[in-house]
mmCIF file of N, CA and C in Angstrom:
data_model
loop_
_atom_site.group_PDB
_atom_site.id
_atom_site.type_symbol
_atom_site.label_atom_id
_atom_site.label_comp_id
_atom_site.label_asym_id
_atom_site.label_seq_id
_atom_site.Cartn_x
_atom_site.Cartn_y
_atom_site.Cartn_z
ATOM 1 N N UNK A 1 -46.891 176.281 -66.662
ATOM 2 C CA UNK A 1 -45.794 176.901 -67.356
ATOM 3 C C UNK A 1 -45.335 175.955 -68.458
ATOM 4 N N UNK A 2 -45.347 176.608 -69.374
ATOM 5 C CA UNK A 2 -44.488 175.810 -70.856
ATOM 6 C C UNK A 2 -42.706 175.998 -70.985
ATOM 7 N N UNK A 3 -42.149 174.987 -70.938
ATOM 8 C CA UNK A 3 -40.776 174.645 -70.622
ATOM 9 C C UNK A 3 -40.490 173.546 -71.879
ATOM 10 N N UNK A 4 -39.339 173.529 -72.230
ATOM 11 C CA UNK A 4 -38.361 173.564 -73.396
ATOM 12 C C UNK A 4 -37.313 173.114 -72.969
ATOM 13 N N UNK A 5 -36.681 171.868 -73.376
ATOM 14 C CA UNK A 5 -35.158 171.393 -73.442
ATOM 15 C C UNK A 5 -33.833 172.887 -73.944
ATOM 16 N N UNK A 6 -33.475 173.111 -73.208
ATOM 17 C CA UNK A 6 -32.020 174.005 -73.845
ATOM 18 C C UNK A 6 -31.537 173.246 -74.652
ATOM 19 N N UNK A 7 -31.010 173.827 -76.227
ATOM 20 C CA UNK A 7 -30.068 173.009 -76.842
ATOM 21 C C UNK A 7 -28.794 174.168 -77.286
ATOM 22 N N UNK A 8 -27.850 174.334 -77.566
ATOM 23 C CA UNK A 8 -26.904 175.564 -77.908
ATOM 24 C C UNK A 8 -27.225 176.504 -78.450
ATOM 25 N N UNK A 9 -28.766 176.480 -79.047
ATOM 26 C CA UNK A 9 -28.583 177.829 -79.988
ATOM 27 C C UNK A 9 -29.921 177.987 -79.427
ATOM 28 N N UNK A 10 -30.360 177.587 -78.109
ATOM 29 C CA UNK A 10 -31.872 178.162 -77.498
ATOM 30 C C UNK A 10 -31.157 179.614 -76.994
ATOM 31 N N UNK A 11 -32.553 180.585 -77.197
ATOM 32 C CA UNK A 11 -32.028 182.025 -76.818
ATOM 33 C C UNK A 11 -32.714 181.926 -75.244
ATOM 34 N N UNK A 12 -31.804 182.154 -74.862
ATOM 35 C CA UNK A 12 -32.769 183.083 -73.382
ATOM 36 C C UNK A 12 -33.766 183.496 -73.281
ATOM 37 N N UNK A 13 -34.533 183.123 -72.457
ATOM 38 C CA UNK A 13 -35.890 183.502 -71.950
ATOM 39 C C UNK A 13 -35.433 185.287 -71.107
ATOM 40 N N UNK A 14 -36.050 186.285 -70.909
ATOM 41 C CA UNK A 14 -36.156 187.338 -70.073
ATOM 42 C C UNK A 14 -35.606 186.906 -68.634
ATOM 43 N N UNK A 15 -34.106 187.621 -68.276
ATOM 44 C CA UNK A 15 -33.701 187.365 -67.312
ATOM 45 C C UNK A 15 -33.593 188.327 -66.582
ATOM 46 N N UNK A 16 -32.982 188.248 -65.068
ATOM 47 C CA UNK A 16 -32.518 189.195 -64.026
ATOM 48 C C UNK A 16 -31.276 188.544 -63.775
ATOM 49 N N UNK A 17 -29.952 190.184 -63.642
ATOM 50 C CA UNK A 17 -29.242 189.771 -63.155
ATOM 51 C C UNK A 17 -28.518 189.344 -62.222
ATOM 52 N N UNK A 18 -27.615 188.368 -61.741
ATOM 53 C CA UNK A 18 -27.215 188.673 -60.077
ATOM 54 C C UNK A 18 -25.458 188.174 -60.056
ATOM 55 N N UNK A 19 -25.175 189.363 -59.703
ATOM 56 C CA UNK A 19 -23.805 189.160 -59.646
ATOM 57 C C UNK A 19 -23.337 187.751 -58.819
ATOM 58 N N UNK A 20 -22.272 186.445 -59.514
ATOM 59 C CA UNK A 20 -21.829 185.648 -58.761
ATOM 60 C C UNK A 20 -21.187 186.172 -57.088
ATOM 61 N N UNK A 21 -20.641 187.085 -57.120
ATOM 62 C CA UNK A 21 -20.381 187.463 -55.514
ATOM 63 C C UNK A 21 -21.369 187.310 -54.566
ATOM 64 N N UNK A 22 -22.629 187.383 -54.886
ATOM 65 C CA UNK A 22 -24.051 187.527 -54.469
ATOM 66 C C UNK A 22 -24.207 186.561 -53.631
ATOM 67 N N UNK A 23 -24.076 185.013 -54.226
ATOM 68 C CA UNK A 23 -24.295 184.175 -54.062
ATOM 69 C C UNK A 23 -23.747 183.470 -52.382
ATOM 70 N N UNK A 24 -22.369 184.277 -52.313
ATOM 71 C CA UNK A 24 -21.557 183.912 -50.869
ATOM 72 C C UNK A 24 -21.617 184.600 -49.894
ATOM 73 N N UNK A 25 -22.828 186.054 -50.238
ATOM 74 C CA UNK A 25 -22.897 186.463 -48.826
ATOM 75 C C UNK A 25 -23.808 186.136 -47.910
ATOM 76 N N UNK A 26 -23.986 186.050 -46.687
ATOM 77 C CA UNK A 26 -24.672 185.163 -45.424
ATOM 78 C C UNK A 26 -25.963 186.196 -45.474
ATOM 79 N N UNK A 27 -26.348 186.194 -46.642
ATOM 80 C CA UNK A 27 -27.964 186.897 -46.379
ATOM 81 C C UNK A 27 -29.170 185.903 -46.936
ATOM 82 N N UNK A 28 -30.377 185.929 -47.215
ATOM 83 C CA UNK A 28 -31.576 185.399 -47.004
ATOM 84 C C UNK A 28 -31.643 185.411 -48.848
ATOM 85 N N UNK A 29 -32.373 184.077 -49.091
ATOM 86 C CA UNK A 29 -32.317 183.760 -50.588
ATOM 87 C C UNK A 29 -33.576 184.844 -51.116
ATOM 88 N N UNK A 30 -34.156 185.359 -50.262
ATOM 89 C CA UNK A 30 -35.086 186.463 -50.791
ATOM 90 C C UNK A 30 -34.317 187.291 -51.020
ATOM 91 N N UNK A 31 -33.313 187.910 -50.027
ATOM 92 C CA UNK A 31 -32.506 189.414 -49.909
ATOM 93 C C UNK A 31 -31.622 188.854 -51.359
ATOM 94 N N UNK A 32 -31.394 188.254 -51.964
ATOM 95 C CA UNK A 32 -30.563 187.909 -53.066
ATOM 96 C C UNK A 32 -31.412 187.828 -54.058
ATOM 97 N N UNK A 33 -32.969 187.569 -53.932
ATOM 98 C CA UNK A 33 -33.587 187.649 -55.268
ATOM 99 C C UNK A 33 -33.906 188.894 -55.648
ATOM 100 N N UNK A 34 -34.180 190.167 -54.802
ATOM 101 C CA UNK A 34 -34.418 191.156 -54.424
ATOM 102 C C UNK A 34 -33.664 191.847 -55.039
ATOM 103 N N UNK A 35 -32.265 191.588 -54.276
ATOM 104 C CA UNK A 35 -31.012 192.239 -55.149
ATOM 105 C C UNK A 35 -31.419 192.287 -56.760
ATOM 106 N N UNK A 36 -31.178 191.086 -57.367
ATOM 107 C CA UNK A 36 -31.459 190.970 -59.152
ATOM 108 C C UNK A 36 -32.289 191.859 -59.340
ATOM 109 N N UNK A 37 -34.319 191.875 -58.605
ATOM 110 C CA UNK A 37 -35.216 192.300 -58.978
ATOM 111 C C UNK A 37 -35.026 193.609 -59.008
ATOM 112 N N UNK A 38 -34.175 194.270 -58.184
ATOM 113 C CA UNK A 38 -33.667 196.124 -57.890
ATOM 114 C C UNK A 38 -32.346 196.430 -58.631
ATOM 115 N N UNK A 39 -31.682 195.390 -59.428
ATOM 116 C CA UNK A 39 -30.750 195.648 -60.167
ATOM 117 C C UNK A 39 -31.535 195.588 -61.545
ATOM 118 N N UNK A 40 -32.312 194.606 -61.715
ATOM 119 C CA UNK A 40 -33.190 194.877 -63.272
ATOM 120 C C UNK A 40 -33.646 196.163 -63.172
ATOM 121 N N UNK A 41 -34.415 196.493 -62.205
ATOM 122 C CA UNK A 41 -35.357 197.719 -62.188
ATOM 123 C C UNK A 41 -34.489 199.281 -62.634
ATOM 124 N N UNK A 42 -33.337 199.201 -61.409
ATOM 125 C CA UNK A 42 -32.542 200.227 -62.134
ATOM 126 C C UNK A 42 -31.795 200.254 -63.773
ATOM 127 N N UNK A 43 -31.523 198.857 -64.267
ATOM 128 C CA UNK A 43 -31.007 199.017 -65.335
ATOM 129 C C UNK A 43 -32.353 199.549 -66.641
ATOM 130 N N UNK A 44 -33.375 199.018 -66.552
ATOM 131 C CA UNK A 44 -34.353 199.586 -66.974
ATOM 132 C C UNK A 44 -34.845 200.979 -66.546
ATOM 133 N N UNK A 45 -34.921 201.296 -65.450
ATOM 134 C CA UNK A 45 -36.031 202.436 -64.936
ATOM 135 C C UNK A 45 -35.168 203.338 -64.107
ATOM 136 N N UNK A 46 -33.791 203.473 -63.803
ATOM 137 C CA UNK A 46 -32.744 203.911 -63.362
ATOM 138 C C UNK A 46 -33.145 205.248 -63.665
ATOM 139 N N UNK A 47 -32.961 206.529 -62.801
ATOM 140 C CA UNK A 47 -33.252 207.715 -62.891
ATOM 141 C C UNK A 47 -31.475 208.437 -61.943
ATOM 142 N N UNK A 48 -30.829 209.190 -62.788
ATOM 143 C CA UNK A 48 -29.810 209.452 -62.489
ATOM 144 C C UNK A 48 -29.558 210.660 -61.416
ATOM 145 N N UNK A 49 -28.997 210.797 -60.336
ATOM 146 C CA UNK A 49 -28.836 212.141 -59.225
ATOM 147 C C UNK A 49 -28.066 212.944 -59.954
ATOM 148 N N UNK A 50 -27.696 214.113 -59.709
ATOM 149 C CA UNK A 50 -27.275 214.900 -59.841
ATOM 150 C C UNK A 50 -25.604 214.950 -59.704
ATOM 151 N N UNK A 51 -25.093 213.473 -59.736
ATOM 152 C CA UNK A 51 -23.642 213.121 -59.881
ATOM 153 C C UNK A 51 -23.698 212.360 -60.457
ATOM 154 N N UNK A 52 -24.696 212.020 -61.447
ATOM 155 C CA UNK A 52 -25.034 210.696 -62.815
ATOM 156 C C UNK A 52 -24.932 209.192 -61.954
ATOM 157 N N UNK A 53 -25.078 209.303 -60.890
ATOM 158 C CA UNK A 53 -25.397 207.904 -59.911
ATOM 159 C C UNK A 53 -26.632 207.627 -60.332
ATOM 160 N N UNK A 54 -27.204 206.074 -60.745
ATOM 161 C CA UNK A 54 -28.637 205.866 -60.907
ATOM 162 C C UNK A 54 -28.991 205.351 -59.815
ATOM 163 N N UNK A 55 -30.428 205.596 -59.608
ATOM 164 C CA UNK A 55 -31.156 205.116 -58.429
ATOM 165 C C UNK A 55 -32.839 204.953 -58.998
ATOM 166 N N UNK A 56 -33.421 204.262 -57.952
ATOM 167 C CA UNK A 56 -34.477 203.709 -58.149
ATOM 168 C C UNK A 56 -35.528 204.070 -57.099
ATOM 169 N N UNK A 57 -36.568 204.773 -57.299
ATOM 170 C CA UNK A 57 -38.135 204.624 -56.312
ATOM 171 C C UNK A 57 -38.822 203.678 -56.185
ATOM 172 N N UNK A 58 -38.752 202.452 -55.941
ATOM 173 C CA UNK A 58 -39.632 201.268 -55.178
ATOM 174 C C UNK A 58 -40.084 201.176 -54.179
ATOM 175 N N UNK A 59 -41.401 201.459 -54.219
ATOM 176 C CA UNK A 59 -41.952 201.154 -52.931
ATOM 177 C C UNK A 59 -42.062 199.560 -52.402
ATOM 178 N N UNK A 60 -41.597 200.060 -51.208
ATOM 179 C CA UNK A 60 -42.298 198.278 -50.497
ATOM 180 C C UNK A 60 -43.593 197.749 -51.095
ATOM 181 N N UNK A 61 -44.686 198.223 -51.053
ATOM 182 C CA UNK A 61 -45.504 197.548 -51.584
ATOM 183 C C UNK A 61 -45.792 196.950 -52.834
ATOM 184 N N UNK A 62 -45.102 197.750 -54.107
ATOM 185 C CA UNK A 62 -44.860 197.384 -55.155
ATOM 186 C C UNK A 62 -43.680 196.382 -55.315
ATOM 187 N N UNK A 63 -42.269 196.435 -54.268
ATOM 188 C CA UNK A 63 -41.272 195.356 -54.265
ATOM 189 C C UNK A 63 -41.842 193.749 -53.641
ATOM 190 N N UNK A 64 -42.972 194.345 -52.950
ATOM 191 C CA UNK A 64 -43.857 192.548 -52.099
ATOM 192 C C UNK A 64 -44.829 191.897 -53.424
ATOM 193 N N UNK A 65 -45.621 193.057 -54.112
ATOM 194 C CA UNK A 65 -45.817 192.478 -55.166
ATOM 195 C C UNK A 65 -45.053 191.743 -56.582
ATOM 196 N N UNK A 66 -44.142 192.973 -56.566
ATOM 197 C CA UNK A 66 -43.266 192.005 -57.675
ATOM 198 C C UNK A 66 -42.697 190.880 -57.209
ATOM 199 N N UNK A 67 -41.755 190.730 -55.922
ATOM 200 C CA UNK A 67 -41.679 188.980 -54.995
ATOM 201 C C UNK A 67 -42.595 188.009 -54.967
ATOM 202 N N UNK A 68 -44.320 188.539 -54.730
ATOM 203 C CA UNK A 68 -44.976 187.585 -53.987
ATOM 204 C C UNK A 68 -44.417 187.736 -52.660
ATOM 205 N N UNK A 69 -44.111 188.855 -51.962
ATOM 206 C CA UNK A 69 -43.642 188.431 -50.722
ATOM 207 C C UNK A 69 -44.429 189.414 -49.931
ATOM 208 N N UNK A 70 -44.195 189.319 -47.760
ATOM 209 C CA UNK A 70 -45.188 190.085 -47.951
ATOM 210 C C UNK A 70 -44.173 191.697 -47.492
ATOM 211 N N UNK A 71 -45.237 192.709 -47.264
ATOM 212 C CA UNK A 71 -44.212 193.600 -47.076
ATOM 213 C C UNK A 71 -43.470 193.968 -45.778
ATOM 214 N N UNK A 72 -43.851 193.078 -45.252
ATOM 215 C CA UNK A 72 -42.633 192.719 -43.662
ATOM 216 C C UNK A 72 -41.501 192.318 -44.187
ATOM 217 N N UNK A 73 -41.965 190.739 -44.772
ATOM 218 C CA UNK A 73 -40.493 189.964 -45.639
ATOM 219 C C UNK A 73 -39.379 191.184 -46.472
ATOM 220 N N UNK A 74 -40.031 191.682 -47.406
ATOM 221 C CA UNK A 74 -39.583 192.787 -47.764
ATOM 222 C C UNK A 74 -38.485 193.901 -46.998
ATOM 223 N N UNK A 75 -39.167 194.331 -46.390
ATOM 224 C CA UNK A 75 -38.233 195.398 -45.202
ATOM 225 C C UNK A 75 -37.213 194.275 -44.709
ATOM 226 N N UNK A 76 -37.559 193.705 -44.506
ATOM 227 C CA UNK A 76 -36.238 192.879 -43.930
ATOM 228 C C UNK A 76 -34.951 192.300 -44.886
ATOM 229 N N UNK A 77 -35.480 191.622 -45.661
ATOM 230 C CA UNK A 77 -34.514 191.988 -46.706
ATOM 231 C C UNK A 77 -33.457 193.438 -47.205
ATOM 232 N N UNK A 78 -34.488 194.056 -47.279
ATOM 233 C CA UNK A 78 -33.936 195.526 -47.451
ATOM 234 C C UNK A 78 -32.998 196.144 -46.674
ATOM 235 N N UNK A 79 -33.416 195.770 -45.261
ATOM 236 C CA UNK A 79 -32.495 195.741 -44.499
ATOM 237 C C UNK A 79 -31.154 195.106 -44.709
ATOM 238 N N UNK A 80 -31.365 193.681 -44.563
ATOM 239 C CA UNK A 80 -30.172 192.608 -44.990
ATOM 240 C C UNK A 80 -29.131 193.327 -46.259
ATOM 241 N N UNK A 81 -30.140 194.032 -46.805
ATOM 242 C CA UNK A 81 -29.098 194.330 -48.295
ATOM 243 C C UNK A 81 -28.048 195.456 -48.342
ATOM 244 N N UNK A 82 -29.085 196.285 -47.320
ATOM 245 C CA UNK A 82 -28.161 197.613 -46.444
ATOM 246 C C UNK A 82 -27.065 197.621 -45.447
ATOM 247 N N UNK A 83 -26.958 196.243 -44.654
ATOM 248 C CA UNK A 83 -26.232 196.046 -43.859
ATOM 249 C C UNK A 83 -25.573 195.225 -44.583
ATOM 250 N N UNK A 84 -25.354 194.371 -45.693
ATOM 251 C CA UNK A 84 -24.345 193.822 -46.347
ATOM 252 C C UNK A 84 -23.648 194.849 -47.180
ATOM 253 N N UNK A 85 -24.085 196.171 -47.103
ATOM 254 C CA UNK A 85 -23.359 197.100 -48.459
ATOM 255 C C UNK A 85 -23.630 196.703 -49.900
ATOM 256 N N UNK A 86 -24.812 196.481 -49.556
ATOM 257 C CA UNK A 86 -25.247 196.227 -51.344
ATOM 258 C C UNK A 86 -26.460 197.314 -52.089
ATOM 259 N N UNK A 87 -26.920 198.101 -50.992
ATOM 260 C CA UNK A 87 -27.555 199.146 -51.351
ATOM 261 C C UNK A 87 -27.130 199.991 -50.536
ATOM 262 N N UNK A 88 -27.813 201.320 -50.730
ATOM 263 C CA UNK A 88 -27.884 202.369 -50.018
ATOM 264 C C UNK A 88 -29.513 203.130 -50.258
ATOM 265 N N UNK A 89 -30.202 203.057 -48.879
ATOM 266 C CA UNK A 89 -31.196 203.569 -49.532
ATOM 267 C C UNK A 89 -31.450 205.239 -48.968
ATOM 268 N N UNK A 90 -31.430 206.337 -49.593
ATOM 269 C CA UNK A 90 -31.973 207.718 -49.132
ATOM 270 C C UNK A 90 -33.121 208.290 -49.231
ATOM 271 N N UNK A 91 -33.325 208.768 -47.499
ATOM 272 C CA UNK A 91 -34.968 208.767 -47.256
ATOM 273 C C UNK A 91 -34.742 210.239 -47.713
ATOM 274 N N UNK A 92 -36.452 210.167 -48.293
ATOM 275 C CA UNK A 92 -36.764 211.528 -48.373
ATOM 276 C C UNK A 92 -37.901 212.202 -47.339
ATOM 277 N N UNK A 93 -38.351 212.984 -47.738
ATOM 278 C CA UNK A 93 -39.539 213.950 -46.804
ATOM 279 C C UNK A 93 -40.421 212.707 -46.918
ATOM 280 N N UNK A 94 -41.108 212.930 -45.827
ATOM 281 C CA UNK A 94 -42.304 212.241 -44.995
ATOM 282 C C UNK A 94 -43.068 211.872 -45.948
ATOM 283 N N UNK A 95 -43.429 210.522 -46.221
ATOM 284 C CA UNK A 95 -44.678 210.415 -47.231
ATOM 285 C C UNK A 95 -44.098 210.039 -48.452
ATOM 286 N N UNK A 96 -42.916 210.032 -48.640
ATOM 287 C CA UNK A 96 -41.708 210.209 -50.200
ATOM 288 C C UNK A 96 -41.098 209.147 -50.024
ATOM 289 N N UNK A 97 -41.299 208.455 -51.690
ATOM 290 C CA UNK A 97 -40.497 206.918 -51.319
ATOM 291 C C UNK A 97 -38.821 207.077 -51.149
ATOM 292 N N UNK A 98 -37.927 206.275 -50.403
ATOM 293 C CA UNK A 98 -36.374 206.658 -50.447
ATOM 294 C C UNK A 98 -36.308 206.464 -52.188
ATOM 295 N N UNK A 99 -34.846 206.730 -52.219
ATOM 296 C CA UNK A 99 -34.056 206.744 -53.454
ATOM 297 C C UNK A 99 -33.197 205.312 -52.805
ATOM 298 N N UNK A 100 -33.068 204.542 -53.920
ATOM 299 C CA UNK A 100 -32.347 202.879 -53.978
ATOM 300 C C UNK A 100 -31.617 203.176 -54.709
ATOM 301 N N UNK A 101 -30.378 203.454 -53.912
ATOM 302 C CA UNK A 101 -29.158 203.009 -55.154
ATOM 303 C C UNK A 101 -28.517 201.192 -54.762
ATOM 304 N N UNK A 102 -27.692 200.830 -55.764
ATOM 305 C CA UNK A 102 -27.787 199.389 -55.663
ATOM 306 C C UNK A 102 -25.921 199.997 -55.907
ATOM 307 N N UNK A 103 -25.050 198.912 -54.989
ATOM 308 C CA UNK A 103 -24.139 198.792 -54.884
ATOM 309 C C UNK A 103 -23.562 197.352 -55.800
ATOM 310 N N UNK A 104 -22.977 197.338 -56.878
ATOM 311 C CA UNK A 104 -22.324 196.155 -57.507
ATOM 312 C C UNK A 104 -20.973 196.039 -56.330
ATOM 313 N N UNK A 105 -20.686 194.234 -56.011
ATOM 314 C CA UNK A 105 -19.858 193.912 -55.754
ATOM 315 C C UNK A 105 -18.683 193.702 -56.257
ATOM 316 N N UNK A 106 -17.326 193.785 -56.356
ATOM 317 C CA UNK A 106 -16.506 193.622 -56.940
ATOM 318 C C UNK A 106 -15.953 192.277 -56.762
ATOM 319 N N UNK A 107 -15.920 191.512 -57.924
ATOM 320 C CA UNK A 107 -15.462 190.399 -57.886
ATOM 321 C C UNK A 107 -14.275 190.071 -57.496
ATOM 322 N N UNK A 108 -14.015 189.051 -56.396
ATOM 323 C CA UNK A 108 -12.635 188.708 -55.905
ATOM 324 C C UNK A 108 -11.960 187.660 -56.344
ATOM 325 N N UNK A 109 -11.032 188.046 -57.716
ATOM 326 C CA UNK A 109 -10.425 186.688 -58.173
ATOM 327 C C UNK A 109 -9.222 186.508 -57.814
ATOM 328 N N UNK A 110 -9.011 186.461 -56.431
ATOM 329 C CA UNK A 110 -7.908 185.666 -55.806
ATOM 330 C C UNK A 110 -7.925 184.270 -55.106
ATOM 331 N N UNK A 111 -9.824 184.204 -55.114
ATOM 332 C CA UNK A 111 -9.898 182.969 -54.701
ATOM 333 C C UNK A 111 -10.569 181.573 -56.080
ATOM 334 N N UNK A 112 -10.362 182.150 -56.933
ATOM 335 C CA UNK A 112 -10.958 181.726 -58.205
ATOM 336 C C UNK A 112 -9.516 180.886 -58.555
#
């Protein structure tokens, strides 16, 4: 990899985002990279329901490839992200990837 000193007026390289709240919940540094990688995806590739909610079709196997992870690691995360309230995922018919919607946290600046 080719790497570069930052100086003030270096532009950003292609990022993902991740909300600072992210950072303090007791889940797995995958289930947090995951998060970003399914928050880029929807802000790019976001397909809206029928109440203008965006959501996302990722399959596990395509989310282990974009990680490098495998697709056990994966589900579990997914899990982690569902039981923290940071997604919601809705299954469809048999064979049909769910719908990923991604829950933003609301920042708590009372402890800031």
């Amino acid at each position: 990899m080719n790497c570069e000193f930052m100086i003030a007026s270096t532009p950003l390289p292609p990022c993902m985002p991740l909300p600072k709240a992210m950072l303090r919940l007791p889940i797995s540094n995958t289930a947090k990279v995951m998060y970003a990688r399914l928050l880029d995806e929807i802000l790019a590739r976001g397909t809206e329901d029928s109440n203008g909610i965006l959501f996302i079709r990722f399959p596990v196997m395509e989310i282990a490839a974009a990680l490098s992870r495998s697709p056990q690691t994966c589900k579990r995360s997914l899990n982690e992200l569902e039981q923290a309230g940071m997604i919601m995922r809705v299954r469809q018919g048999i064979g049909e990837v769910s719908h990923i919607y991604i829950l933003l946290p609301r920042e708590d600046t009372s402890h800031e």
